JSON list of C-alpha atoms in Angstrom, two decimals:
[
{"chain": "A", "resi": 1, "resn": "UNK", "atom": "CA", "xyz": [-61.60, 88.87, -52.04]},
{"chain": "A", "resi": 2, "resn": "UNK", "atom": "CA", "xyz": [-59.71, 91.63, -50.02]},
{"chain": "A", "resi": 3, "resn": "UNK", "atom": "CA", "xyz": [-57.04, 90.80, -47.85]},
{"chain": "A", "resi": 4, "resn": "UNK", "atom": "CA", "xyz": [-57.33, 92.22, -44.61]},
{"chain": "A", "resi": 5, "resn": "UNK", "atom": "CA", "xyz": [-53.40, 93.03, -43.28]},
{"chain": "A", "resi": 6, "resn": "UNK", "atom": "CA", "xyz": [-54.51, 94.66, -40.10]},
{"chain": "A", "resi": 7, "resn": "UNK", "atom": "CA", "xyz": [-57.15, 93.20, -37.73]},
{"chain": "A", "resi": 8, "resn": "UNK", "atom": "CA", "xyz": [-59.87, 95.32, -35.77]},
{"chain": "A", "resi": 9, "resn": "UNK", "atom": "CA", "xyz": [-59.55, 96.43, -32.75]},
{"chain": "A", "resi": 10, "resn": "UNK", "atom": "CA", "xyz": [-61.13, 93.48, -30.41]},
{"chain": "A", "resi": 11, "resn": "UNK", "atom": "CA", "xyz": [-64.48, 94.31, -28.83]},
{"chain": "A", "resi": 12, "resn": "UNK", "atom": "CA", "xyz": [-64.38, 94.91, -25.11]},
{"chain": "A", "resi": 13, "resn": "UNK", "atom": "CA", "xyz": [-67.76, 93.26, -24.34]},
{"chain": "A", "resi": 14, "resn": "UNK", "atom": "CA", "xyz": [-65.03, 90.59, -23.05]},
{"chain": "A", "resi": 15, "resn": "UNK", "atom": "CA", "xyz": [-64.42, 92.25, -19.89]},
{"chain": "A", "resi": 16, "resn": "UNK", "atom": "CA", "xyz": [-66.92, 93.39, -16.74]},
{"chain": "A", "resi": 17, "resn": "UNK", "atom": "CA", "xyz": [-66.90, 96.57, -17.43]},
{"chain": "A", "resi": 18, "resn": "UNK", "atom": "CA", "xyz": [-65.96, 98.92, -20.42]},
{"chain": "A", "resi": 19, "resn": "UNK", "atom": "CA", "xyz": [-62.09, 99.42, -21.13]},
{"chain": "A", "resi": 20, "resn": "UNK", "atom": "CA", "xyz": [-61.34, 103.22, -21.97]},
{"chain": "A", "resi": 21, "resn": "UNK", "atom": "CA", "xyz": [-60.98, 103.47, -25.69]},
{"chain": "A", "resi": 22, "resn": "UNK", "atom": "CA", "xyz": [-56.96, 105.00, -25.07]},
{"chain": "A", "resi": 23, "resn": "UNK", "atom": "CA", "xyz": [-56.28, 101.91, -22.67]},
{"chain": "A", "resi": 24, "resn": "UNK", "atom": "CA", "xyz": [-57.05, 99.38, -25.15]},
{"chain": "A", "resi": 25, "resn": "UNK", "atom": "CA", "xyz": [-54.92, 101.28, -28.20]},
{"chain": "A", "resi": 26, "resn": "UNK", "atom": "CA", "xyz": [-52.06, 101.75, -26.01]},
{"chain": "A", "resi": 27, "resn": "UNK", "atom": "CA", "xyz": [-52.27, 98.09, -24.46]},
{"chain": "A", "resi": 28, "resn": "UNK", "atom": "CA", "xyz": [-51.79, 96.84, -28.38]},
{"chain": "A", "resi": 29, "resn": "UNK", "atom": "CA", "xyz": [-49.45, 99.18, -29.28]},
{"chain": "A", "resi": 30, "resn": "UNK", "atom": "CA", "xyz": [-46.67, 98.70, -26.21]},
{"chain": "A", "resi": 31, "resn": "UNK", "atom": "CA", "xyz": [-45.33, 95.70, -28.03]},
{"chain": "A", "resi": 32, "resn": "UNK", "atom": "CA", "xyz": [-44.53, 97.51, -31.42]},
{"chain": "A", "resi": 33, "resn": "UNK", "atom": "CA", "xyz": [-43.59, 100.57, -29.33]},
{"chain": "A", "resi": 34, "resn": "UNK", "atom": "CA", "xyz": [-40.51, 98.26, -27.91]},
{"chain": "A", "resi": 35, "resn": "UNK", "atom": "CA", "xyz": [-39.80, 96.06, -31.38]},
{"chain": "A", "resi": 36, "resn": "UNK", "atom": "CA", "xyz": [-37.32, 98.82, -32.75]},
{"chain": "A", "resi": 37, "resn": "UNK", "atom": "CA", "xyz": [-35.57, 97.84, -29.72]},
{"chain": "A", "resi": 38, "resn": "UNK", "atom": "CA", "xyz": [-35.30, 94.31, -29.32]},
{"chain": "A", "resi": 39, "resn": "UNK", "atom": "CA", "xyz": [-34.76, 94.05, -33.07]},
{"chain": "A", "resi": 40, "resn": "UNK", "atom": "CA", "xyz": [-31.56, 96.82, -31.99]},
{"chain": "A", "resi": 41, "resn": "UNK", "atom": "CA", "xyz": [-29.62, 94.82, -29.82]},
{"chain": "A", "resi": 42, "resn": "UNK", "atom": "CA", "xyz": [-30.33, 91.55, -31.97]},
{"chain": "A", "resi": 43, "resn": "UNK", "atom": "CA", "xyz": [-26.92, 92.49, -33.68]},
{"chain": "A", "resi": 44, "resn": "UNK", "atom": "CA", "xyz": [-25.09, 92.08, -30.46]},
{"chain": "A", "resi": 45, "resn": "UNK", "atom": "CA", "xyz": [-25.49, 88.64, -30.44]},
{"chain": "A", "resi": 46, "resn": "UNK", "atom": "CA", "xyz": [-23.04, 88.09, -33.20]},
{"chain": "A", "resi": 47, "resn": "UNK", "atom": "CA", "xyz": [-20.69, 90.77, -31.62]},
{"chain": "A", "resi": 48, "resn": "UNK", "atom": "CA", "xyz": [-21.45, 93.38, -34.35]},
{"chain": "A", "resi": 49, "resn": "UNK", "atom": "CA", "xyz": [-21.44, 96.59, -32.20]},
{"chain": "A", "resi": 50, "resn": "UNK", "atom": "CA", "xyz": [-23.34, 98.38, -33.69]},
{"chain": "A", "resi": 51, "resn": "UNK", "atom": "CA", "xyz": [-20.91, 101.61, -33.83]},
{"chain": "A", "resi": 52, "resn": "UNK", "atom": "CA", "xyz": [-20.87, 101.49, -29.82]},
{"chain": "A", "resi": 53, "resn": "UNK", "atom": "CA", "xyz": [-16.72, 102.13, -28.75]},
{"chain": "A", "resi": 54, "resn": "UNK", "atom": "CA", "xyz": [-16.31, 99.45, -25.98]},
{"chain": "A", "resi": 55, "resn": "UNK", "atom": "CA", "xyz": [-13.53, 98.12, -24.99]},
{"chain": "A", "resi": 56, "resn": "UNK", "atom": "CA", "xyz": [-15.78, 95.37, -22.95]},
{"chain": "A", "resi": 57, "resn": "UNK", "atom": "CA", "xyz": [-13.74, 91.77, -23.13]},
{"chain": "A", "resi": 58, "resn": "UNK", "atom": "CA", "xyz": [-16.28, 89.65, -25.06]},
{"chain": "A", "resi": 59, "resn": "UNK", "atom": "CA", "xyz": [-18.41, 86.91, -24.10]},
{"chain": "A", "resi": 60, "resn": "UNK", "atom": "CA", "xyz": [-18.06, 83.40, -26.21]},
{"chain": "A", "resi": 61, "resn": "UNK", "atom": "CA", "xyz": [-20.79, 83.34, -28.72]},
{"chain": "A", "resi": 62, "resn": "UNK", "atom": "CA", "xyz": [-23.05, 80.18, -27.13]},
{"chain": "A", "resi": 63, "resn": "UNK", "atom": "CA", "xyz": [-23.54, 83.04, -24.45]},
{"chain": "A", "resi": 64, "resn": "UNK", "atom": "CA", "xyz": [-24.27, 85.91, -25.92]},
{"chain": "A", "resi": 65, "resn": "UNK", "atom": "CA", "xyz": [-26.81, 84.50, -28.78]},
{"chain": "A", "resi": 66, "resn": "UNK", "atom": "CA", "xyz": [-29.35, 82.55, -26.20]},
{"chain": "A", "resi": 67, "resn": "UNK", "atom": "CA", "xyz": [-28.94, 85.89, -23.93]},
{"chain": "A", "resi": 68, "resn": "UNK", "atom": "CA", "xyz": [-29.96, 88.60, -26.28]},
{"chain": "A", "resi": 69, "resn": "UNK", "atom": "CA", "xyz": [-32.33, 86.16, -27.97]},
{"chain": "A", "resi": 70, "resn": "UNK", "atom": "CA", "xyz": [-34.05, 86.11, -24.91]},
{"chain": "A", "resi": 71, "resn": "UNK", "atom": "CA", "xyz": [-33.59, 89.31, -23.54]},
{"chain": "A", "resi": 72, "resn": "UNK", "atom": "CA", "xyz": [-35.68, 90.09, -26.85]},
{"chain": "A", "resi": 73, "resn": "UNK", "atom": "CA", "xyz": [-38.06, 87.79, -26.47]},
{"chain": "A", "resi": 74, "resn": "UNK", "atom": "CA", "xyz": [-39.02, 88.03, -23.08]},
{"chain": "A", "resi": 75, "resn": "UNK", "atom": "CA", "xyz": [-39.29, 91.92, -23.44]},
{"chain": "A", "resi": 76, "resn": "UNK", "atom": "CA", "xyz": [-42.04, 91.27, -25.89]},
{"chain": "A", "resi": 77, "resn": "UNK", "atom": "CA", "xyz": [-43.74, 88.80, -24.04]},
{"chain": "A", "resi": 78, "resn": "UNK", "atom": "CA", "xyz": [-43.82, 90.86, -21.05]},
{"chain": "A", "resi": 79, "resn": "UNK", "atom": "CA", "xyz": [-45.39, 93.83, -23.56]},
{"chain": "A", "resi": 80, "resn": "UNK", "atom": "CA", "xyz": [-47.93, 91.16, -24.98]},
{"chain": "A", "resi": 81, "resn": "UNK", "atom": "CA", "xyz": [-48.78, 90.29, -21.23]},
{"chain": "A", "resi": 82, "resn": "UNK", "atom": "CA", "xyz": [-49.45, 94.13, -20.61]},
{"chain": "A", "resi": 83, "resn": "UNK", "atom": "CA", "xyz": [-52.56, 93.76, -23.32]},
{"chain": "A", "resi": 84, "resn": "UNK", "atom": "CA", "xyz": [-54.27, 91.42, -19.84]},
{"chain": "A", "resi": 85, "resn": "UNK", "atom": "CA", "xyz": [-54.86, 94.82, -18.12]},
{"chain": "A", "resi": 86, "resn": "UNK", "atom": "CA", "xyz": [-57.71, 95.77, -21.01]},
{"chain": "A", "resi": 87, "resn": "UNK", "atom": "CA", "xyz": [-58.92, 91.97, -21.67]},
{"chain": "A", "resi": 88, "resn": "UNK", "atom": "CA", "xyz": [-61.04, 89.85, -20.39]},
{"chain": "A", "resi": 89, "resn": "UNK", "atom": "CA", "xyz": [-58.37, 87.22, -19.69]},
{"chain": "A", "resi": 90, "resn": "UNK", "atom": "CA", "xyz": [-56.67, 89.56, -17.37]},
{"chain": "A", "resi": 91, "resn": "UNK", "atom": "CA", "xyz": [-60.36, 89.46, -15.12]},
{"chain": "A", "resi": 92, "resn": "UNK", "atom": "CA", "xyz": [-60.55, 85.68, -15.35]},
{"chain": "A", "resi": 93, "resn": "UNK", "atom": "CA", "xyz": [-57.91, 82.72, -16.21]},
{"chain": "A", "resi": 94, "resn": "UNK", "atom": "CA", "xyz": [-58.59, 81.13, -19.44]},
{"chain": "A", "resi": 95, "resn": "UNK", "atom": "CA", "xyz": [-60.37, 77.85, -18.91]},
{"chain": "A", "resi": 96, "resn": "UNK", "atom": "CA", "xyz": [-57.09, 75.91, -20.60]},
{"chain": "A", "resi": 97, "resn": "UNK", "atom": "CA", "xyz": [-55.14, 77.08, -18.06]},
{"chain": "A", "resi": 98, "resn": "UNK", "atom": "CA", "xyz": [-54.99, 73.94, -15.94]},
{"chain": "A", "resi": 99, "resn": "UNK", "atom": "CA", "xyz": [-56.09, 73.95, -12.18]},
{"chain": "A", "resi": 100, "resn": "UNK", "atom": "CA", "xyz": [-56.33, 77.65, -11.80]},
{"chain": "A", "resi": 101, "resn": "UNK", "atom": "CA", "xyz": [-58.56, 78.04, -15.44]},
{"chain": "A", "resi": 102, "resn": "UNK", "atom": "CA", "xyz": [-61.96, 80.02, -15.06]},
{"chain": "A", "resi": 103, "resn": "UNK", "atom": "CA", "xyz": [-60.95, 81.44, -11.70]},
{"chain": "A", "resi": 104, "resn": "UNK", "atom": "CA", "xyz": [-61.18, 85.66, -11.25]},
{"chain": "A", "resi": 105, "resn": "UNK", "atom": "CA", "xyz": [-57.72, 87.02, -11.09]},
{"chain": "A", "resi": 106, "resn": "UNK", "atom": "CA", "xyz": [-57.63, 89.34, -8.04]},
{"chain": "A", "resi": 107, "resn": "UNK", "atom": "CA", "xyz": [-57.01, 92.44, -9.13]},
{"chain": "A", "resi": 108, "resn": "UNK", "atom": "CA", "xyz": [-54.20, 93.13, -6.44]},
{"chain": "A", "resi": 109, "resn": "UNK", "atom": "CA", "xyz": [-52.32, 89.98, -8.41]},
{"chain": "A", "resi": 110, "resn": "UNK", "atom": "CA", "xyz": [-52.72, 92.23, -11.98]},
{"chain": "A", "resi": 111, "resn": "UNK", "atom": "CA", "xyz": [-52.04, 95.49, -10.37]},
{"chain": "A", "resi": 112, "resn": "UNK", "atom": "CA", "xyz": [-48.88, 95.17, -8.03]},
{"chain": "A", "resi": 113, "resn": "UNK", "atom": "CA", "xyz": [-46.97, 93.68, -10.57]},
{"chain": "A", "resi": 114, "resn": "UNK", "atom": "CA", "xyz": [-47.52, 96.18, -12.85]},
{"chain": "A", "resi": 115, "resn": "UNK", "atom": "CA", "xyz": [-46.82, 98.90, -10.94]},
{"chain": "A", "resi": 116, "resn": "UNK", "atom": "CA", "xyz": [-43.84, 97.27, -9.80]},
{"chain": "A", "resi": 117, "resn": "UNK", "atom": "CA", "xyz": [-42.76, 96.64, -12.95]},
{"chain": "A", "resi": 118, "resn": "UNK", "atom": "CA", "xyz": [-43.87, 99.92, -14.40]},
{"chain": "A", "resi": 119, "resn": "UNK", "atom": "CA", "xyz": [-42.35, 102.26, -11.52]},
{"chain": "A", "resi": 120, "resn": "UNK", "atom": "CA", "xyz": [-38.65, 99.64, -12.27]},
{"chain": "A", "resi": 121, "resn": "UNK", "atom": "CA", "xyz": [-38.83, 100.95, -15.87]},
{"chain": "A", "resi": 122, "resn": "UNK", "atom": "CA", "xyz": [-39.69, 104.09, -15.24]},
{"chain": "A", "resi": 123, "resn": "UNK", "atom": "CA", "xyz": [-36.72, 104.33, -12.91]},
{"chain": "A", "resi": 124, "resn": "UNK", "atom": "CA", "xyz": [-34.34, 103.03, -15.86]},
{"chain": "A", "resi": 125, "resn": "UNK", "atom": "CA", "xyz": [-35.95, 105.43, -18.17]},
{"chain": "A", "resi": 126, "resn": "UNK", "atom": "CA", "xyz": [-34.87, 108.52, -16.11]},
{"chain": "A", "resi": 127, "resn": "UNK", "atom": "CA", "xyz": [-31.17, 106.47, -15.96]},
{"chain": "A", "resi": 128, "resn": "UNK", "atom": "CA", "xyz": [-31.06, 106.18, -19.59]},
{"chain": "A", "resi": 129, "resn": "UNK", "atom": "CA", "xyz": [-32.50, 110.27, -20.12]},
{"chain": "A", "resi": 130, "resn": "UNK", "atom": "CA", "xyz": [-29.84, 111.43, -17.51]},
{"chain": "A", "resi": 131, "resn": "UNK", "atom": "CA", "xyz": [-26.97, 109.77, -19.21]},
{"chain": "A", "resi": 132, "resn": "UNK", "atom": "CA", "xyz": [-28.04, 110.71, -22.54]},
{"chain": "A", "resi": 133, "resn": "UNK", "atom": "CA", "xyz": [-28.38, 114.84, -21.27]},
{"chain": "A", "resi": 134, "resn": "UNK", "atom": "CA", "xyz": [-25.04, 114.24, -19.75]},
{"chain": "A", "resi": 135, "resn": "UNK", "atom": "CA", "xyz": [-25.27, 113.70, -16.44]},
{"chain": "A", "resi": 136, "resn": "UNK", "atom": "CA", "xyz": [-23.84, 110.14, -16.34]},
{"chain": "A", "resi": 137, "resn": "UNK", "atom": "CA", "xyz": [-21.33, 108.83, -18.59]},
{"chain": "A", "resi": 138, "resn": "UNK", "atom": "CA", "xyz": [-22.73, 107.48, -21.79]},
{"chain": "A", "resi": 139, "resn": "UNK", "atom": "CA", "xyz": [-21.47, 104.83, -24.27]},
{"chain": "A", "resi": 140, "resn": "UNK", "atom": "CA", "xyz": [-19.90, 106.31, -27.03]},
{"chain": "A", "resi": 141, "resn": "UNK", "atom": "CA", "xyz": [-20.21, 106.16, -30.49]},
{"chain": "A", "resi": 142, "resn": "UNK", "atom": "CA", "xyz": [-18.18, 106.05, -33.86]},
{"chain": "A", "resi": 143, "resn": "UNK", "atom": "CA", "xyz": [-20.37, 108.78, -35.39]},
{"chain": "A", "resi": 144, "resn": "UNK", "atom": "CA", "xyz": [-23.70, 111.03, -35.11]},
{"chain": "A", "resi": 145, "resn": "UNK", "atom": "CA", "xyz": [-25.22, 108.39, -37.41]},
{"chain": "A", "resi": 146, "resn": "UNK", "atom": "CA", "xyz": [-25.10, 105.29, -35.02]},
{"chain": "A", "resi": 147, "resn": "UNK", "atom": "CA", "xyz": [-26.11, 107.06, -32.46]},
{"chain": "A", "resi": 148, "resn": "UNK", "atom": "CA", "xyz": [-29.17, 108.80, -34.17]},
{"chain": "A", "resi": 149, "resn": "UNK", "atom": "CA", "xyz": [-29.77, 105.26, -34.81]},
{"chain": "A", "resi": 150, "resn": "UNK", "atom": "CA", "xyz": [-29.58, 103.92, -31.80]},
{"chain": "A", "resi": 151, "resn": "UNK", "atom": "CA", "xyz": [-31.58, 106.50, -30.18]},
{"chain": "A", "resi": 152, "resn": "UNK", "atom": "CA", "xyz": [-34.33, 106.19, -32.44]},
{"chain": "A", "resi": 153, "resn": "UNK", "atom": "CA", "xyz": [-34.16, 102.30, -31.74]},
{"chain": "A", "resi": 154, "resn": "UNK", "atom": "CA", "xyz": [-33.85, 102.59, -28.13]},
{"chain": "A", "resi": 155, "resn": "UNK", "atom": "CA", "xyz": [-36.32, 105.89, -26.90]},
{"chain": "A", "resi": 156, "resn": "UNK", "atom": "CA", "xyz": [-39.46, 104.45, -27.03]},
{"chain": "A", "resi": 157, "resn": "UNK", "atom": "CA", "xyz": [-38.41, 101.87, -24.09]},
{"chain": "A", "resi": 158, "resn": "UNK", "atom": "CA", "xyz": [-38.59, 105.55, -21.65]},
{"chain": "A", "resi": 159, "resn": "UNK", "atom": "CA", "xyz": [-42.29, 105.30, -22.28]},
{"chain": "A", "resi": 160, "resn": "UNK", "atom": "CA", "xyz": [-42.93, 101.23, -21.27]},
{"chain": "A", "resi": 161, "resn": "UNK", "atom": "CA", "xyz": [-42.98, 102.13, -17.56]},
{"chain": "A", "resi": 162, "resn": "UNK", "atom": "CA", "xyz": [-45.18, 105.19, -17.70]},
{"chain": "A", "resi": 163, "resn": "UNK", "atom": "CA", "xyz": [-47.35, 103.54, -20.32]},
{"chain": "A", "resi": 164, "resn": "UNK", "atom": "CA", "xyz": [-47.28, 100.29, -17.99]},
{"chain": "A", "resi": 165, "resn": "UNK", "atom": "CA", "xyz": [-48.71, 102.73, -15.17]},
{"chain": "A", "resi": 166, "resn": "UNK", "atom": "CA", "xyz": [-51.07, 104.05, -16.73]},
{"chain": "A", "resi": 167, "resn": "UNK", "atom": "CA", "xyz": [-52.72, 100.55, -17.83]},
{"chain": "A", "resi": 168, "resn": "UNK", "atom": "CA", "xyz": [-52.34, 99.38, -14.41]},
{"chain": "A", "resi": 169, "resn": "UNK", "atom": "CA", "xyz": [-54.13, 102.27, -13.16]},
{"chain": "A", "resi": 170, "resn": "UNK", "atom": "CA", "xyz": [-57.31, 101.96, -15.47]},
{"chain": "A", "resi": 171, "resn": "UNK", "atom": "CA", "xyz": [-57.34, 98.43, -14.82]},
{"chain": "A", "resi": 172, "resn": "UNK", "atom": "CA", "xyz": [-58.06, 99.13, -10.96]},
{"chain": "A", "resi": 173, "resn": "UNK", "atom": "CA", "xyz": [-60.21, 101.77, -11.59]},
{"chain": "A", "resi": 174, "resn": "UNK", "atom": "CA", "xyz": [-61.79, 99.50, -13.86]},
{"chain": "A", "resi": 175, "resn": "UNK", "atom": "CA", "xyz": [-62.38, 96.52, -11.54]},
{"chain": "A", "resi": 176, "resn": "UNK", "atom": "CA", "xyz": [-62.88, 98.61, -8.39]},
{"chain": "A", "resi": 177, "resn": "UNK", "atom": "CA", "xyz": [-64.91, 102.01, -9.34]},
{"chain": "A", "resi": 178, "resn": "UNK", "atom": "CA", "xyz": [-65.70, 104.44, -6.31]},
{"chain": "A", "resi": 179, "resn": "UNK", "atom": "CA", "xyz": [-69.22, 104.19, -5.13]},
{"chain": "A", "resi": 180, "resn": "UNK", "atom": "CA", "xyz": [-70.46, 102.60, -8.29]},
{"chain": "A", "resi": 181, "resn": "UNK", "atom": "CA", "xyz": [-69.13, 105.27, -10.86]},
{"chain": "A", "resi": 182, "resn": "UNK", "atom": "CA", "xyz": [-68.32, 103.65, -13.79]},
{"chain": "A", "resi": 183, "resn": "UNK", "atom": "CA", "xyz": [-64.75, 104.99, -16.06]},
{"chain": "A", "resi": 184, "resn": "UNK", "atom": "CA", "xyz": [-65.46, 106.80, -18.90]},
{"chain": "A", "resi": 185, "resn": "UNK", "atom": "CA", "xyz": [-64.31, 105.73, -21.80]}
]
């Protein structure tokens, strides 16, 4: 008997209309693109800095562990919730949902968030990219190594909003095509 690690791609026959092949890969792969960087600032919790020089007075420890916990967690739930704008779910509530279950979601109520969302984080990208060419001040580091490693950890959160965009886009193209064109896929 094989043992299947990865699991295939879902069908799309779940929403009205076909999801664009690039939509649905990106959709699943937003919340691995950000794990390098929730599982980054996990450290912080504990105080470990991670190499960073601050001189930051420190926050008691029944503070700091709930609040990076959670900044972690939520990140990735937020990410998981993306994966809405290419499934069915995100066209209808799930029926266990109570009062609201088996209603259409408007497609305003999917899309203004994201973009919201998606133009906030695009904002911070361009924040974190201008401080890191120079243009702002920057935190500093003990060496080149922890902050190679931090930049690997911590780049792939400048593509959320952009990728968060784009998904939000296809989505109402998706549920609202011009004149009866359907999206390519």
């Amino acid at each position: 008997m094989a043992i299947k690690l990865l699991h295939a791609a879902p069908a799309t026959s779940d929403t009205e209309q076909p999801v664009p092949r690039w939509a649905l890969r990106v959709a699943y792969a937003l919340p691995w693109l950000l794990l390098p960087s929730c599982l980054w600032r996990l450290p912080f919790a504990f105080h470990f800095d991670m190499g960073q020089l601050n001189d930051a007075p420190v926050s008691p420890l029944w503070i700091t562990i709930p609040y990076v916990f959670g900044l972690s967690v939520i990140t990735e739930l937020v990410a998981l919730l993306s994966i809405g704008l290419v499934r069915g779910w995100g066209e209808v509530v799930p029926n266990w949902v109570p009062v609201i279950g088996g209603r259409p979601v408007p497609t305003m109520a999917a899309v203004v968030p994201a973009v919201i969302g998606g133009l906030l984080m695009t904002a911070i990208s361009v924040w974190m990219v201008l401080a890191w060419v120079g243009v702002f001040d920057r935190t500093a580091y003990e060496n080149g190594w922890w902050q190679a490693l931090a930049m690997v950890c911590i780049t792939p959160i400048a593509l959320w909003g952009p990728i968060v965009l784009a998904l939000a886009n296809a989505y109402h193209l998706r549920r609202h095509p011009t004149r009866g064109q359907r999206m390519p896929s």
